[in-house]
Structure formats: structure tokens, C-alpha cells
mmCIF file of C-alpha atoms in Angstrom:
data_model
loop_
_atom_site.group_PDB
_atom_site.id
_atom_site.type_symbol
_atom_site.label_atom_id
_atom_site.label_comp_id
_atom_site.label_asym_id
_atom_site.label_seq_id
_atom_site.Cartn_x
_atom_site.Cartn_y
_atom_site.Cartn_z
ATOM 1 C CA MET A 1163 -11.094 -17.990 1.534
ATOM 2 C CA ARG A 1164 -8.390 -18.812 0.017
ATOM 3 C CA HIS A 1165 -7.081 -16.450 -2.895
ATOM 4 C CA GLU A 1166 -4.833 -16.864 -5.932
ATOM 5 C CA SER A 1167 -2.210 -14.346 -6.421
ATOM 6 C CA HIS A 1168 -2.563 -12.150 -9.700
ATOM 7 C CA VAL A 1169 0.907 -10.870 -10.486
ATOM 8 C CA GLN A 1170 3.681 -11.082 -11.765
ATOM 9 C CA GLU A 1171 7.169 -10.013 -11.318
ATOM 10 C CA THR A 1172 8.917 -7.512 -13.944
ATOM 11 C CA SER A 1173 12.424 -6.168 -13.879
ATOM 12 C CA PHE A 1174 12.214 -2.197 -15.040
ATOM 13 C CA HIS A 1175 14.685 -0.374 -18.000
ATOM 14 C CA ALA A 1176 16.145 1.395 -14.908
ATOM 15 C CA GLY A 1177 16.734 -1.712 -13.085
ATOM 16 C CA GLY A 1178 13.925 -1.896 -10.436
ATOM 17 C CA LYS A 1179 11.475 -4.364 -9.894
ATOM 18 C CA GLY A 1180 7.647 -4.354 -9.571
ATOM 19 C CA TYR A 1181 4.932 -6.509 -9.949
ATOM 20 C CA ASN A 1182 2.368 -6.673 -13.238
ATOM 21 C CA ALA A 1183 -1.299 -8.011 -13.721
ATOM 22 C CA ARG A 1184 -0.919 -11.288 -14.460
ATOM 23 C CA ARG A 1185 -4.521 -10.829 -16.158
ATOM 24 C CA ALA A 1186 -7.377 -8.044 -16.301
ATOM 25 C CA LEU A 1187 -8.397 -7.065 -12.855
ATOM 26 C CA ASN A 1188 -12.095 -5.170 -11.597
ATOM 27 C CA VAL A 1189 -12.800 -2.759 -8.990
ATOM 28 C CA GLY A 1190 -12.676 -4.720 -5.753
ATOM 29 C CA ASP A 1191 -11.026 -8.383 -6.988
ATOM 30 C CA VAL A 1192 -8.716 -9.866 -4.861
ATOM 31 C CA VAL A 1193 -5.199 -9.145 -6.491
ATOM 32 C CA SER A 1194 -2.981 -11.069 -4.199
ATOM 33 C CA PRO A 1195 -2.776 -11.987 -0.532
ATOM 34 C CA LEU A 1196 -0.734 -10.516 2.132
ATOM 35 C CA THR A 1197 1.248 -13.671 3.983
ATOM 36 C CA GLY A 1198 4.783 -12.421 5.992
ATOM 37 C CA LYS A 1199 5.661 -12.625 9.280
ATOM 38 C CA ILE A 1200 4.240 -10.057 11.531
ATOM 39 C CA ARG A 1201 6.825 -8.327 13.812
ATOM 40 C CA VAL A 1202 7.110 -5.502 16.386
ATOM 41 C CA GLY A 1203 9.242 -2.209 15.872
ATOM 42 C CA GLU A 1204 11.362 -0.116 12.661
ATOM 43 C CA PRO A 1205 9.359 -0.122 9.726
ATOM 44 C CA THR A 1206 12.097 -1.429 7.000
ATOM 45 C CA VAL A 1207 12.297 -0.405 2.949
ATOM 46 C CA TYR A 1208 10.394 -3.757 2.419
ATOM 47 C CA SER A 1209 7.863 -4.232 5.623
ATOM 48 C CA VAL A 1210 4.095 -3.070 5.437
ATOM 49 C CA GLN A 1211 2.702 -1.572 8.542
ATOM 50 C CA VAL A 1212 -0.313 -3.004 9.480
ATOM 51 C CA SER A 1213 -1.364 -1.632 12.851
ATOM 52 C CA ARG A 1214 0.033 0.763 15.234
ATOM 53 C CA ASP A 1215 3.282 -0.974 16.369
ATOM 54 C CA GLU A 1216 3.290 -3.848 13.928
ATOM 55 C CA HIS A 1217 4.847 -4.664 10.724
ATOM 56 C CA LEU A 1218 4.293 -7.472 7.962
ATOM 57 C CA ASP A 1219 7.174 -8.243 6.352
ATOM 58 C CA PRO A 1220 5.296 -9.675 3.097
ATOM 59 C CA GLU A 1221 6.674 -12.769 1.794
ATOM 60 C CA ASN A 1222 5.050 -12.140 -1.861
ATOM 61 C CA LEU A 1223 4.899 -8.900 -2.769
ATOM 62 C CA HIS A 1224 8.421 -7.537 -1.881
ATOM 63 C CA PHE A 1225 8.679 -5.134 -4.924
ATOM 64 C CA LEU A 1226 4.923 -3.653 -5.127
ATOM 65 C CA ASN A 1227 5.639 0.401 -5.994
ATOM 66 C CA HIS A 1228 4.158 3.431 -4.806
ATOM 67 C CA SER A 1229 2.363 5.853 -6.605
ATOM 68 C CA CYS A 1230 0.555 9.279 -6.253
ATOM 69 C CA VAL A 1231 -2.855 7.528 -8.163
ATOM 70 C CA PRO A 1232 -2.228 3.740 -7.208
ATOM 71 C CA ASN A 1233 -4.653 0.922 -8.900
ATOM 72 C CA THR A 1234 -4.521 -1.469 -5.843
ATOM 73 C CA PHE A 1235 -5.254 -1.127 -1.907
ATOM 74 C CA LEU A 1236 -3.404 -3.033 0.740
ATOM 75 C CA ASP A 1237 -6.236 -4.034 2.919
ATOM 76 C CA THR A 1238 -3.982 -5.803 5.935
ATOM 77 C CA LYS A 1239 -7.341 -5.908 8.221
ATOM 78 C CA ALA A 1240 -8.061 -8.304 5.550
ATOM 79 C CA SER A 1241 -4.809 -9.504 3.916
ATOM 80 C CA HIS A 1242 -5.081 -8.755 0.703
ATOM 81 C CA VAL A 1243 -4.245 -6.445 -2.064
ATOM 82 C CA ILE A 1244 -7.638 -5.542 -3.787
ATOM 83 C CA ALA A 1245 -7.613 -3.687 -6.994
ATOM 84 C CA ILE A 1246 -9.280 0.139 -6.848
ATOM 85 C CA ARG A 1247 -10.052 1.016 -10.250
ATOM 86 C CA PRO A 1248 -9.801 -1.772 -13.559
ATOM 87 C CA ILE A 1249 -6.589 -2.937 -14.207
ATOM 88 C CA ALA A 1250 -5.333 -4.086 -17.864
ATOM 89 C CA GLU A 1251 -3.267 -7.217 -18.341
ATOM 90 C CA GLY A 1252 -0.269 -6.857 -17.878
ATOM 91 C CA GLU A 1253 -0.835 -3.528 -16.240
ATOM 92 C CA PRO A 1254 2.094 -2.096 -13.975
ATOM 93 C CA LEU A 1255 0.134 -2.438 -9.767
ATOM 94 C CA SER A 1256 1.094 -0.544 -7.379
ATOM 95 C CA PHE A 1257 -0.265 1.361 -4.106
ATOM 96 C CA PHE A 1258 -0.501 4.416 -2.085
ATOM 97 C CA TYR A 1259 2.480 4.134 0.865
ATOM 98 C CA PRO A 1260 1.137 6.552 3.015
ATOM 99 C CA SER A 1261 -2.350 4.368 3.579
ATOM 100 C CA THR A 1262 -0.670 1.584 5.518
ATOM 101 C CA GLU A 1263 2.325 3.773 6.740
ATOM 102 C CA TRP A 1264 2.619 6.441 9.313
ATOM 103 C CA GLU A 1265 6.285 7.253 9.114
ATOM 104 C CA MET A 1266 8.116 5.637 6.177
ATOM 105 C CA GLY A 1267 11.511 3.524 7.099
ATOM 106 C CA ASN A 1268 13.145 5.079 3.896
ATOM 107 C CA PRO A 1269 11.119 7.997 2.803
ATOM 108 C CA PHE A 1270 11.762 8.418 -1.061
ATOM 109 C CA SER A 1271 11.352 11.333 -3.603
ATOM 110 C CA CYS A 1272 8.443 9.767 -5.693
ATOM 111 C CA GLU A 1273 8.835 9.154 -9.514
ATOM 112 C CA CYS A 1274 5.299 8.397 -10.302
ATOM 113 C CA GLY A 1275 5.419 11.156 -12.941
ATOM 114 C CA THR A 1276 1.268 11.708 -12.368
ATOM 115 C CA ALA A 1277 -0.157 15.208 -12.013
ATOM 116 C CA ALA A 1278 -0.893 14.395 -8.461
ATOM 117 C CA CYS A 1279 2.257 13.203 -7.542
ATOM 118 C CA LEU A 1280 2.810 14.500 -3.571
ATOM 119 C CA GLY A 1281 6.879 14.581 -4.120
ATOM 120 C CA THR A 1282 8.618 12.902 -1.590
ATOM 121 C CA ILE A 1283 6.786 10.310 0.387
ATOM 122 C CA THR A 1284 7.630 10.371 4.297
ATOM 123 C CA GLY A 1285 4.441 8.324 4.855
ATOM 124 C CA ALA A 1286 0.920 9.980 6.304
ATOM 125 C CA SER A 1287 2.036 11.356 9.154
ATOM 126 C CA ALA A 1288 4.039 14.304 7.090
ATOM 127 C CA LEU A 1289 0.496 14.316 5.202
ATOM 128 C CA PRO A 1290 -2.113 17.263 5.665
ATOM 129 C CA ALA A 1291 -5.981 15.124 6.196
ATOM 130 C CA SER A 1292 -6.817 17.484 3.200
ATOM 131 C CA VAL A 1293 -4.503 15.286 1.049
ATOM 132 C CA LEU A 1294 -5.322 11.722 2.779
ATOM 133 C CA GLU A 1295 -8.809 12.050 2.609
ATOM 134 C CA ARG A 1296 -8.384 11.594 -1.453
ATOM 135 C CA TYR A 1297 -7.043 8.155 -0.219
ATOM 136 C CA ALA A 1298 -8.536 5.152 0.655
ATOM 137 C CA LEU A 1299 -6.641 4.408 4.095
ATOM 138 C CA ASN A 1300 -6.212 1.840 7.192
ATOM 139 C CA ALA A 1301 -8.000 1.726 10.012
ATOM 140 C CA HIS A 1302 -4.813 2.535 12.231
ATOM 141 C CA ILE A 1303 -3.688 4.917 10.066
ATOM 142 C CA ARG A 1304 -7.452 6.972 10.347
ATOM 143 C CA GLU A 1305 -7.164 5.994 13.459
ATOM 144 C CA LEU A 1306 -3.244 7.968 13.727
ATOM 145 C CA ILE A 1307 -4.654 11.162 11.958
ATOM 146 C CA ALA A 1308 -7.588 11.577 14.101
ATOM 147 C CA GLU A 1309 -4.939 11.719 17.531
ATOM 148 C CA ARG A 1310 -2.707 14.275 15.405
ATOM 149 C CA ASP A 1311 -5.097 16.343 14.533
ATOM 150 C CA GLY A 1312 -7.747 16.124 17.802
ATOM 151 C CA VAL A 1313 -10.589 14.478 15.250
ATOM 152 C CA GLU A 1314 -12.909 11.599 15.158
ATOM 153 C CA ALA A 1315 -11.101 8.898 13.264
ATOM 154 C CA LEU A 1316 -12.712 8.893 9.667
ATOM 155 C CA VAL A 1317 -14.696 5.239 8.985
ATOM 156 C CA THR A 1318 -14.609 4.323 5.408
ATOM 157 C CA ASP A 1319 -15.069 0.802 5.374
#
């Protein structure tokens, strides 16, 4: 099934770019398809990790920003961006980068400004399971956490 994109590129006063919701979205709505070329190798500033060894260079979502309190989830299995809470028309869209990234290609200091802000974002590998369990995570991240921590993978699908 082909899904329409409900994102609109925007520029921020500080010079960065991002996306806003083109219309109001409900929990579970597909915000955008996730498309691009799959490649094996190191992550880049724009890539999305879709398995242990593969990254997607998204042709349509280079500027989807991080938040420690995100409103979307990148479902790498279904190749969709999904609303995980109600999103108002015009609201900036964000996702939790460690939900797809084991180790970030470009770690950074988060400036989401929320009370739940984690500070420096380096990927899921640097976060304890007690933090990660608060988020929707892709299967490859759950598997890597289980291996790291010597436990069975969390199943949340």
C-alpha cells in the first residue's frame, strides 16, 4: 500500500531545517513512507540504521530531527514513519534517534529542551536499558541491547 507523505520541510530561525506536519495526525497514522537506498557500512549524518549492518539513505527525510520526547517512530520493518501521539497541523516532527541507531555517525548535544532530555546523543549502545525501555525501538536495536546486557530481546511489536 502506498502512503502519502504528510511532512512539509521548514527552516528554523537558527538556520537548521526540519519538517512540520502538513495536517493533524492521530496515533498510528502513517506520517510518511521511509524510502531510499540501502547500503552496508558506517552511518552518516543523514542515514537511518535499518538492521545490524545496513543503513538507509532516506531520499525524503534528511531533516527529520531528534527529540528525547518524540512524536513519531521510524518503523524500519514497515518502512514508515508513524505518529506515536496526536500531532497538530504545523507541529515540528521528531523521532528518537537511538530507536534506529546503535552508534551515531555524528553524536551531538541534544537541544530538545524537554525535562526528559538525555544530553549527548551517541546512539542506543551508550544508553542503559532502563532508559531505552521508555521508547519504541526497532527490532535490531532490541536485539543488540539483549546481546549487550545478556538478556532476551524485548518484544514490543
